[in-house]
Amino acid sequence: MRQSSRLSRQMSGSGQTDVAERIAKAERIIGFLRQRYPTKTAENVAADLGCSADTVQKMMERCSTPNVMTFGRMILQYGPAFLAAVYPKAPKWLDEAARDEALRELRDQQRRIQEQLDALGA
């Protein structure tokens, strides 16, 4: 037990976990997920991540950060926009990646709308 405690301190850089920062990070994660899915958030996120809706719901209710595996799945699923939302003081490259992703999504939407307009003869 002593050895795992020492390892934990070494990895975190301190002997204490910054609880306020963990809560703030959890709130940013939950905010991102709710913005993406305003209704049935837990169910939709669970479908995206391939996990149980109960797991996501418990994380949201407790305002806790996801475990490392779930966090990794979130990064893979939601990309740079997710990371930029979770880490507001992100490096420039992450801001640029999130912006590029948002532009790509908007252009895809624009293309789909134009296709629909063309199909209607507008």
PDB file of N, CA, C and O in Angstrom, residues 47-80:
ATOM      1  N   ALA A  47     -23.923   5.034 -26.084  1.00  0.00           N
ATOM      2  CA  ALA A  47     -23.936   4.447 -27.425  1.00  0.00           C
ATOM      3  C   ALA A  47     -22.664   4.825 -28.190  1.00  0.00           C
ATOM      4  O   ALA A  47     -22.082   3.992 -28.895  1.00  0.00           O
ATOM      5  N   ASP A  48     -22.232   6.080 -28.045  1.00  0.00           N
ATOM      6  CA  ASP A  48     -21.005   6.518 -28.715  1.00  0.00           C
ATOM      7  C   ASP A  48     -19.779   5.759 -28.216  1.00  0.00           C
ATOM      8  O   ASP A  48     -18.884   5.442 -28.983  1.00  0.00           O
ATOM      9  N   LEU A  49     -19.743   5.520 -26.904  1.00  0.00           N
ATOM     10  CA  LEU A  49     -18.541   4.962 -26.279  1.00  0.00           C
ATOM     11  C   LEU A  49     -18.555   3.450 -26.145  1.00  0.00           C
ATOM     12  O   LEU A  49     -17.539   2.851 -25.802  1.00  0.00           O
ATOM     13  N   GLY A  50     -19.721   2.841 -26.355  1.00  0.00           N
ATOM     14  CA  GLY A  50     -19.811   1.398 -26.193  1.00  0.00           C
ATOM     15  C   GLY A  50     -19.744   0.972 -24.739  1.00  0.00           C
ATOM     16  O   GLY A  50     -19.123  -0.036 -24.408  1.00  0.00           O
ATOM     17  N   CYS A  51     -20.344   1.770 -23.872  1.00  0.00           N
ATOM     18  CA  CYS A  51     -20.377   1.417 -22.456  1.00  0.00           C
ATOM     19  C   CYS A  51     -21.821   1.514 -21.970  1.00  0.00           C
ATOM     20  O   CYS A  51     -22.722   1.817 -22.733  1.00  0.00           O
ATOM     21  N   SER A  52     -22.023   1.287 -20.696  1.00  0.00           N
ATOM     22  CA  SER A  52     -23.370   1.292 -20.155  1.00  0.00           C
ATOM     23  C   SER A  52     -23.842   2.717 -19.860  1.00  0.00           C
ATOM     24  O   SER A  52     -23.069   3.567 -19.420  1.00  0.00           O
ATOM     25  N   ALA A  53     -25.127   2.961 -20.105  1.00  0.00           N
ATOM     26  CA  ALA A  53     -25.713   4.267 -19.791  1.00  0.00           C
ATOM     27  C   ALA A  53     -25.657   4.519 -18.294  1.00  0.00           C
ATOM     28  O   ALA A  53     -25.514   5.668 -17.862  1.00  0.00           O
ATOM     29  N   ASP A  54     -25.753   3.463 -17.485  1.00  0.00           N
ATOM     30  CA  ASP A  54     -25.652   3.620 -16.031  1.00  0.00           C
ATOM     31  C   ASP A  54     -24.291   4.177 -15.632  1.00  0.00           C
ATOM     32  O   ASP A  54     -24.192   5.027 -14.749  1.00  0.00           O
ATOM     33  N   THR A  55     -23.246   3.721 -16.284  1.00  0.00           N
ATOM     34  CA  THR A  55     -21.897   4.207 -15.995  1.00  0.00           C
ATOM     35  C   THR A  55     -21.802   5.702 -16.267  1.00  0.00           C
ATOM     36  O   THR A  55     -21.301   6.474 -15.448  1.00  0.00           O
ATOM     37  N   VAL A  56     -22.296   6.120 -17.415  1.00  0.00           N
ATOM     38  CA  VAL A  56     -22.249   7.536 -17.789  1.00  0.00           C
ATOM     39  C   VAL A  56     -23.130   8.349 -16.842  1.00  0.00           C
ATOM     40  O   VAL A  56     -22.728   9.420 -16.372  1.00  0.00           O
ATOM     41  N   GLN A  57     -24.317   7.828 -16.539  1.00  0.00           N
ATOM     42  CA  GLN A  57     -25.233   8.548 -15.651  1.00  0.00           C
ATOM     43  C   GLN A  57     -24.619   8.742 -14.265  1.00  0.00           C
ATOM     44  O   GLN A  57     -24.708   9.826 -13.691  1.00  0.00           O
ATOM     45  N   LYS A  58     -23.988   7.710 -13.735  1.00  0.00           N
ATOM     46  CA  LYS A  58     -23.348   7.817 -12.417  1.00  0.00           C
ATOM     47  C   LYS A  58     -22.236   8.854 -12.439  1.00  0.00           C
ATOM     48  O   LYS A  58     -22.083   9.628 -11.502  1.00  0.00           O
ATOM     49  N   MET A  59     -21.447   8.875 -13.503  1.00  0.00           N
ATOM     50  CA  MET A  59     -20.388   9.865 -13.613  1.00  0.00           C
ATOM     51  C   MET A  59     -20.984  11.276 -13.607  1.00  0.00           C
ATOM     52  O   MET A  59     -20.489  12.171 -12.928  1.00  0.00           O
ATOM     53  N   MET A  60     -22.075  11.462 -14.328  1.00  0.00           N
ATOM     54  CA  MET A  60     -22.705  12.772 -14.403  1.00  0.00           C
ATOM     55  C   MET A  60     -23.338  13.173 -13.074  1.00  0.00           C
ATOM     56  O   MET A  60     -23.227  14.323 -12.652  1.00  0.00           O
ATOM     57  N   GLU A  61     -23.984  12.244 -12.409  1.00  0.00           N
ATOM     58  CA  GLU A  61     -24.640  12.548 -11.131  1.00  0.00           C
ATOM     59  C   GLU A  61     -23.627  12.873 -10.042  1.00  0.00           C
ATOM     60  O   GLU A  61     -23.856  13.751  -9.216  1.00  0.00           O
ATOM     61  N   ARG A  62     -22.523  12.168 -10.030  1.00  0.00           N
ATOM     62  CA  ARG A  62     -21.509  12.364  -8.988  1.00  0.00           C
ATOM     63  C   ARG A  62     -20.553  13.501  -9.326  1.00  0.00           C
ATOM     64  O   ARG A  62     -19.711  13.856  -8.512  1.00  0.00           O
ATOM     65  N   CYS A  63     -20.667  14.003 -10.546  1.00  0.00           N
ATOM     66  CA  CYS A  63     -19.745  15.038 -11.040  1.00  0.00           C
ATOM     67  C   CYS A  63     -18.315  14.544 -10.858  1.00  0.00           C
ATOM     68  O   CYS A  63     -17.477  15.212 -10.255  1.00  0.00           O
ATOM     69  N   SER A  64     -18.081  13.343 -11.376  1.00  0.00           N
ATOM     70  CA  SER A  64     -16.750  12.745 -11.262  1.00  0.00           C
ATOM     71  C   SER A  64     -16.131  12.590 -12.647  1.00  0.00           C
ATOM     72  O   SER A  64     -16.837  12.531 -13.657  1.00  0.00           O
ATOM     73  N   THR A  65     -14.824  12.541 -12.678  1.00  0.00           N
ATOM     74  CA  THR A  65     -14.142  12.357 -13.947  1.00  0.00           C
ATOM     75  C   THR A  65     -14.209  10.879 -14.340  1.00  0.00           C
ATOM     76  O   THR A  65     -14.220  10.004 -13.480  1.00  0.00           O
ATOM     77  N   PRO A  66     -14.249  10.605 -15.632  1.00  0.00           N
ATOM     78  CA  PRO A  66     -14.276   9.217 -16.071  1.00  0.00           C
ATOM     79  C   PRO A  66     -12.928   8.545 -15.833  1.00  0.00           C
ATOM     80  O   PRO A  66     -11.907   9.221 -15.697  1.00  0.00           O
ATOM     81  N   ASN A  67     -12.964   7.218 -15.800  1.00  0.00           N
ATOM     82  CA  ASN A  67     -11.689   6.503 -15.662  1.00  0.00           C
ATOM     83  C   ASN A  67     -10.890   6.679 -16.947  1.00  0.00           C
ATOM     84  O   ASN A  67     -11.379   7.197 -17.943  1.00  0.00           O
ATOM     85  N   VAL A  68      -9.661   6.248 -16.921  1.00  0.00           N
ATOM     86  CA  VAL A  68      -8.751   6.502 -18.036  1.00  0.00           C
ATOM     87  C   VAL A  68      -9.231   5.845 -19.335  1.00  0.00           C
ATOM     88  O   VAL A  68      -9.094   6.429 -20.417  1.00  0.00           O
ATOM     89  N   MET A  69      -9.816   4.669 -19.257  1.00  0.00           N
ATOM     90  CA  MET A  69     -10.304   3.999 -20.469  1.00  0.00           C
ATOM     91  C   MET A  69     -11.466   4.771 -21.087  1.00  0.00           C
ATOM     92  O   MET A  69     -11.510   4.977 -22.300  1.00  0.00           O
ATOM     93  N   THR A  70     -12.398   5.201 -20.261  1.00  0.00           N
ATOM     94  CA  THR A  70     -13.546   5.956 -20.759  1.00  0.00           C
ATOM     95  C   THR A  70     -13.098   7.311 -21.302  1.00  0.00           C
ATOM     96  O   THR A  70     -13.573   7.763 -22.347  1.00  0.00           O
ATOM     97  N   PHE A  71     -12.171   7.953 -20.600  1.00  0.00           N
ATOM     98  CA  PHE A  71     -11.658   9.242 -21.069  1.00  0.00           C
ATOM     99  C   PHE A  71     -10.985   9.075 -22.435  1.00  0.00           C
ATOM    100  O   PHE A  71     -11.171   9.895 -23.340  1.00  0.00           O
ATOM    101  N   GLY A  72     -10.221   8.004 -22.593  1.00  0.00           N
ATOM    102  CA  GLY A  72      -9.591   7.730 -23.886  1.00  0.00           C
ATOM    103  C   GLY A  72     -10.609   7.525 -24.984  1.00  0.00           C
ATOM    104  O   GLY A  72     -10.450   8.034 -26.104  1.00  0.00           O
ATOM    105  N   ARG A  73     -11.677   6.805 -24.686  1.00  0.00           N
ATOM    106  CA  ARG A  73     -12.749   6.610 -25.676  1.00  0.00           C
ATOM    107  C   ARG A  73     -13.393   7.943 -26.041  1.00  0.00           C
ATOM    108  O   ARG A  73     -13.749   8.169 -27.199  1.00  0.00           O
ATOM    109  N   MET A  74     -13.559   8.820 -25.045  1.00  0.00           N
ATOM    110  CA  MET A  74     -14.146  10.138 -25.310  1.00  0.00           C
ATOM    111  C   MET A  74     -13.253  10.950 -26.245  1.00  0.00           C
ATOM    112  O   MET A  74     -13.743  11.607 -27.160  1.00  0.00           O
ATOM    113  N   ILE A  75     -11.960  10.888 -26.027  1.00  0.00           N
ATOM    114  CA  ILE A  75     -11.023  11.605 -26.892  1.00  0.00           C
ATOM    115  C   ILE A  75     -11.138  11.079 -28.323  1.00  0.00           C
ATOM    116  O   ILE A  75     -11.218  11.861 -29.275  1.00  0.00           O
ATOM    117  N   LEU A  76     -11.156   9.771 -28.464  1.00  0.00           N
ATOM    118  CA  LEU A  76     -11.250   9.181 -29.802  1.00  0.00           C
ATOM    119  C   LEU A  76     -12.591   9.494 -30.462  1.00  0.00           C
ATOM    120  O   LEU A  76     -12.653   9.751 -31.664  1.00  0.00           O
ATOM    121  N   GLN A  77     -13.662   9.495 -29.697  1.00  0.00           N
ATOM    122  CA  GLN A  77     -14.993   9.728 -30.245  1.00  0.00           C
ATOM    123  C   GLN A  77     -15.254  11.198 -30.557  1.00  0.00           C
ATOM    124  O   GLN A  77     -15.809  11.524 -31.600  1.00  0.00           O
ATOM    125  N   TYR A  78     -14.871  12.094 -29.649  1.00  0.00           N
ATOM    126  CA  TYR A  78     -15.264  13.498 -29.763  1.00  0.00           C
ATOM    127  C   TYR A  78     -14.148  14.418 -30.234  1.00  0.00           C
ATOM    128  O   TYR A  78     -14.391  15.585 -30.520  1.00  0.00           O
ATOM    129  N   GLY A  79     -12.932  13.913 -30.310  1.00  0.00           N
ATOM    130  CA  GLY A  79     -11.831  14.626 -30.922  1.00  0.00           C
ATOM    131  C   GLY A  79     -11.350  15.890 -30.233  1.00  0.00           C
ATOM    132  O   GLY A  79     -11.548  16.077 -29.028  1.00  0.00           O
ATOM    133  N   PRO A  80     -10.713  16.766 -31.011  1.00  0.00           N
ATOM    134  CA  PRO A  80     -10.116  17.975 -30.458  1.00  0.00           C
ATOM    135  C   PRO A  80     -11.108  18.896 -29.749  1.00  0.00           C
ATOM    136  O   PRO A  80     -10.745  19.565 -28.779  1.00  0.00           O
TER     137      PRO A  80
END
